[in-house]
Amino acid sequence: MALTGVEIFKLLPKTNCKKCGHPTCLAFAMKLAQRQASLDSCPDVSEEAKRVLGEASAPPVRPITLGAGDKAVKMGEETVLFRHEKKFVNPCVLAVEVKDTLSDDEIGRIVEGVLSSEIDRVGQKLRVDALFLSNASGDAGKFESAVKAVAAKAPAVPLILSTSNAAAAEAALKAVADRKPLLYGADESNADAMAALAKNYKVSLGVVGKGLDALSSLTEKIKGLGVEDMVIDSGARTAKEIIENNTFIRRAAIKKNFKALGYPVITLAQRDDAMLEMLVASLGVAKYSSLIVMSSVEKWKDLALFTLRQNIYTDPQVPMQVEQKIYTIGETSAESPLMITSNFSLTYFILSGEVENSKVPTRLAVLDCEGLSVLTAWAAGKFTASKIAAFIQESGIGDELKNKELIIPGYVAILSGSIEEKLPGWKITVGPREANGVPAFLKSR
Amino acid sequence: MAFVAPKETYAGKVFEVAIGTDKPVVFGGENVLPFHSFEGNVPSRPVIAFEIQDTAPDDWPETVKKAHAGVSGDPVTWAKHCQDALGAKAIALRLVGTHPDRENRSPEEAAKTVRDVLAAVTVPLIILGSNNVEKDSAVLVAVAEAAKDRNCIIGKAQEANYKTIAAAAMANSHKLIAMSELDINLSKQLNILITQMGFDKEKLITDPMCSALGYGLEYTYSVMERIRLAALTQNDATMQQPMLGDVGMYVWKVKETQAPEADLPQWGSLAERGIAWETATAGSLILAGAELLIMRHPEAVKAVEKFIDELL
Ligand code: B12
Ligand code: SF4
């Protein structure tokens, strides 16, 4: 559990020498407790204090990186149970299973689906992050060749090697260890051998225990064998088991600082029914899975899951926003219209989509409103005539236009008079209220 | 270190609400977070009502319009179809035709529609206005009377019109939906105002306002989680009403449920995408605490029911 300011203070030199930039050791301790300062700032702190504080400040859910290079993904480091308390940290990794019993063609199709899964949404690039290679055949040779085939076809995608057979695991690791795969396969029967492999090949280890009690003992044993980077599986497969075990794991890690379960959770969500699979994966997204394995790639399913993951993992305090500037959509000329809106990503995303639909080249002035929607920003005094006028004037956009005309959102029609006053020489036009009215509006001008 | 399951017990519980007369359904009643049957009681499952309306759904996107083709021209036929062919456990009749910008139907016409639908089905009915604050006051008063003693849900009462609507629901023994706009404090305040009129706090249903996946779902999700936590941990009786997710209406107007695959190949098949959008929105809201859902596509309803089966 995190230490309080007073507990931290007891470990400091108590000389109030100010070298840390704080007036007293107590003040510094308070900042440390709020995680707003780093212990390194105090040059005189004892080794003992470093050890105690280091342990206490380790994140309750261990950070684990899957893969290497550009497409590597981080898991873990979560600090809360509910997203309104604080931002969920590392968006869960979505993976698709490839069985080594599949034909080359089938394997090729899944890998192709994963490679082409990337889409852009509200300015973020989203994709199926990883491939889960399973040793369904039970045969070490088959596994090795499937792993090699997939690795060649998808040179950058992070891999999860799923086998409980140490010989199969070693053969696969020899081929792809430098890609930092997750070796998923330590259980009660093979823990020693798997831990030795994870250690030798410097990869993280997936640990499967039947139930949370067995799982805790197993992670402790494996830690004792010198492997620290683990991803855990409690054996939960049904939605009921997943919500129960994931809740207990997250609570134990965060509220009790229970180290034996302080690791990212892997959830196997595969179902024959793709819609149900999407729902079970959604449960993982909302309720604490860090790595979710699915059986297939369908673009519609991916889009829904990417979007849900984005919704759940946005910062509840800071809405997603786009940069303040004047965007151009299409090949604009001096005659093209100029519209103004707020910098809430959702607003920008919906509006720019509709402008694109209209096929009318348009300039879109996006005003920094701290990520609030048009109406919310207006109500909060952040989408005001003065701010709009200042932005338009400072941008110098007027010089590029034949007619100085600014189109404002229909919901803030009330602003038109005061903007006209503050922007002499400009004509203010009130556009439609809803973005879906924008194509007709632009085309009819 | 041995593992001890960190169970939690809560001070409060969600009120249990029963609707309908012939084939009543019950929802709410749990004393734990959604589907946490491992640490408390979850006596009922969330209830999904099929949405129908008093006018043909010409403005619904193709995917969902097609699913109700042939029956949706008339609310009575449509309601029976939902009950008999689709196995609806409840029906939500939205009186969009009463909106002044639509057919502007009178409260009397609306009352007749309600009477006809009630005569045709035995499953419970949720009766919704057109979300025009003034018109709803008149329409909902008339339909509450027309449905007297059928133990329906009437909605939605909002800050600007709750007085007349709550009085009508009370006089005719109905349950009532109280809707506010994505703010836990506004939601609490409206529940207080309505109960101060003498309306039974155990007959209210809270609608904190829905949003579709990708279009503000995170706000609805978090407001619901916060309301549920307040109900359970603080034993706050003004937050213990079951919650409504009015999913279909929000989902079937966003681009993802309508844009053809030809325009956006990277978004995949339109039909499945639309159904998935409604399914995923509903699925996440039941995890946040919704006990009552209003949905449109039969395949989406089926998927969510399967999910609930797996969760219980
Ligand atoms: C979610 C929400 C919030 C979130 C903020 C989310 C965000 N990032 O903005 C939170 C909870 C923080 C919030 C806070 C507040 N909110 Co608020 N909020 C909403 C809500 C429910 C949805 C807003 C939204 O996301 N809309 C979606 C976006 C995409 O809409 P949009 O930006 O307007 O864009 C659309 C159109 O305007 C158009 N468009 C956009 N740009 C342009 C440009 C042109 C040229 C054209 C033609 C069209 C166009 O296209 C878009 C799609 O159609 C609305 C109610 C509602 N149902 O609308 C209230 C609402 C906007 N909020 C309101 C208020 C009063 C507030 C608060 C002041 C107090 C409060 N009630 O909590 C605070 C202020 C915040 C602050 N920091 O001080 C009021 C505003 C009342 C009014 N008419 O003045 C509303 C209408 C609710 C209400 N009825 O009371 N809010
Ligand atoms: S530098 Fe260290 S000893 Fe000096 S005041 Fe800061 S905390 Fe205290």
Coordinates of C-alpha atoms in Angstrom, one line a residue, chain B residues 54-182:
Chain B
D54 CA -46.8 5.0 -33.2
T55 CA -45.6 5.9 -36.7
A56 CA -43.8 3.7 -39.3
P57 CA -40.1 3.8 -38.6
D58 CA -39.2 5.5 -41.9
D59 CA -36.4 7.4 -40.3
W60 CA -34.7 4.2 -38.9
P61 CA -31.6 3.0 -40.8
E62 CA -32.1 0.1 -43.3
T63 CA -30.6 -2.6 -41.1
V64 CA -33.0 -2.2 -38.3
K65 CA -36.0 -1.1 -40.4
K66 CA -35.7 -4.4 -42.4
A67 CA -35.7 -6.4 -39.2
H68 CA -39.3 -5.1 -38.5
A69 CA -40.5 -5.0 -42.1
G70 CA -44.1 -6.0 -42.7
V71 CA -45.2 -5.4 -39.1
S72 CA -44.1 -1.9 -38.2
G73 CA -46.7 0.0 -40.1
D74 CA -49.1 -0.3 -37.3
P75 CA -48.2 -0.3 -33.6
V76 CA -50.7 -3.1 -32.6
T77 CA -49.3 -5.5 -35.2
W78 CA -45.8 -4.5 -34.3
A79 CA -46.3 -5.0 -30.6
K80 CA -47.8 -8.4 -31.1
H81 CA -45.0 -9.4 -33.4
C82 CA -42.4 -8.4 -30.8
Q83 CA -44.3 -10.3 -28.1
D84 CA -45.2 -13.5 -30.1
A85 CA -42.5 -13.8 -32.7
L86 CA -39.5 -12.2 -31.0
G87 CA -40.3 -13.2 -27.4
A88 CA -40.1 -9.7 -26.1
K89 CA -40.3 -9.6 -22.3
A90 CA -41.5 -6.0 -22.4
I91 CA -42.4 -3.4 -25.1
A92 CA -41.5 0.3 -25.2
L93 CA -43.9 2.3 -27.2
R94 CA -42.5 5.6 -28.3
L95 CA -45.1 8.2 -29.3
V96 CA -42.9 10.1 -31.7
G97 CA -46.0 10.9 -33.8
T98 CA -47.1 13.4 -31.2
H99 CA -44.1 15.6 -31.7
P100 CA -45.2 19.0 -33.1
D101 CA -42.5 18.8 -35.8
R102 CA -43.8 15.3 -36.8
E103 CA -47.4 14.3 -37.2
N104 CA -48.4 16.4 -34.2
R105 CA -50.9 13.9 -33.0
S106 CA -53.2 14.8 -30.2
P107 CA -53.1 13.4 -26.7
E108 CA -56.4 11.7 -27.4
E109 CA -55.0 9.9 -30.4
A110 CA -52.0 8.9 -28.4
A111 CA -54.3 7.5 -25.7
K112 CA -56.2 5.5 -28.2
T113 CA -52.9 4.0 -29.6
V114 CA -52.0 3.0 -26.0
R115 CA -55.3 1.4 -25.3
D116 CA -55.1 -0.6 -28.6
V117 CA -51.6 -1.8 -27.8
L118 CA -52.5 -2.7 -24.3
A119 CA -55.5 -4.7 -25.5
A120 CA -53.3 -6.7 -27.8
V121 CA -50.4 -7.7 -25.6
T122 CA -49.9 -9.2 -22.2
V123 CA -46.2 -8.2 -21.6
P124 CA -45.6 -5.0 -19.7
L125 CA -45.6 -1.7 -21.6
I126 CA -43.3 1.3 -21.3
I127 CA -44.9 4.4 -22.7
L128 CA -42.6 7.2 -23.9
G129 CA -43.4 10.6 -25.2
S130 CA -41.7 12.3 -28.1
N131 CA -39.2 14.2 -25.9
N132 CA -40.9 17.5 -26.5
V133 CA -41.1 19.0 -23.1
E134 CA -44.4 20.8 -23.4
K135 CA -46.2 18.3 -25.6
D136 CA -45.1 15.4 -23.4
S137 CA -46.8 17.0 -20.4
A138 CA -50.2 16.8 -22.2
V139 CA -49.6 13.5 -24.0
L140 CA -48.2 11.6 -21.0
V141 CA -51.1 12.7 -18.8
A142 CA -53.6 11.3 -21.3
V143 CA -51.8 8.0 -21.8
A144 CA -51.2 7.5 -18.1
E145 CA -55.0 7.6 -17.7
A146 CA -55.7 5.4 -20.7
A147 CA -53.4 2.8 -19.2
K148 CA -54.7 3.1 -15.6
D149 CA -53.9 0.2 -13.3
R150 CA -51.9 -1.6 -16.0
N151 CA -48.7 -1.0 -14.0
C152 CA -46.8 0.6 -16.9
I153 CA -43.7 2.7 -17.0
I154 CA -44.4 6.3 -18.1
G155 CA -41.6 8.6 -19.3
K156 CA -39.8 10.7 -19.5
A157 CA -40.2 13.2 -16.7
Q158 CA -37.6 16.0 -17.0
E159 CA -36.8 19.0 -14.8
A160 CA -39.0 21.2 -16.9
N161 CA -42.1 19.0 -16.9
Y162 CA -41.9 16.5 -14.1
K163 CA -44.8 17.9 -12.0
T164 CA -47.7 17.0 -14.3
I165 CA -46.2 13.8 -15.5
A166 CA -45.3 12.5 -12.0
A167 CA -48.8 13.4 -10.8
A168 CA -50.4 11.5 -13.7
A169 CA -48.2 8.5 -13.1
M170 CA -49.1 8.5 -9.4
A171 CA -52.8 8.9 -9.9
N172 CA -52.9 6.0 -12.3
S173 CA -50.5 3.7 -10.4
H174 CA -47.6 3.6 -12.9
K175 CA -43.9 3.6 -12.6
L176 CA -42.0 6.7 -13.8
I177 CA -38.8 7.4 -15.7
A178 CA -36.9 10.5 -14.4
M179 CA -34.4 11.8 -17.0
S180 CA -31.6 14.2 -16.6
E181 CA -28.6 15.0 -18.8
L182 CA -25.5 13.1 -17.8

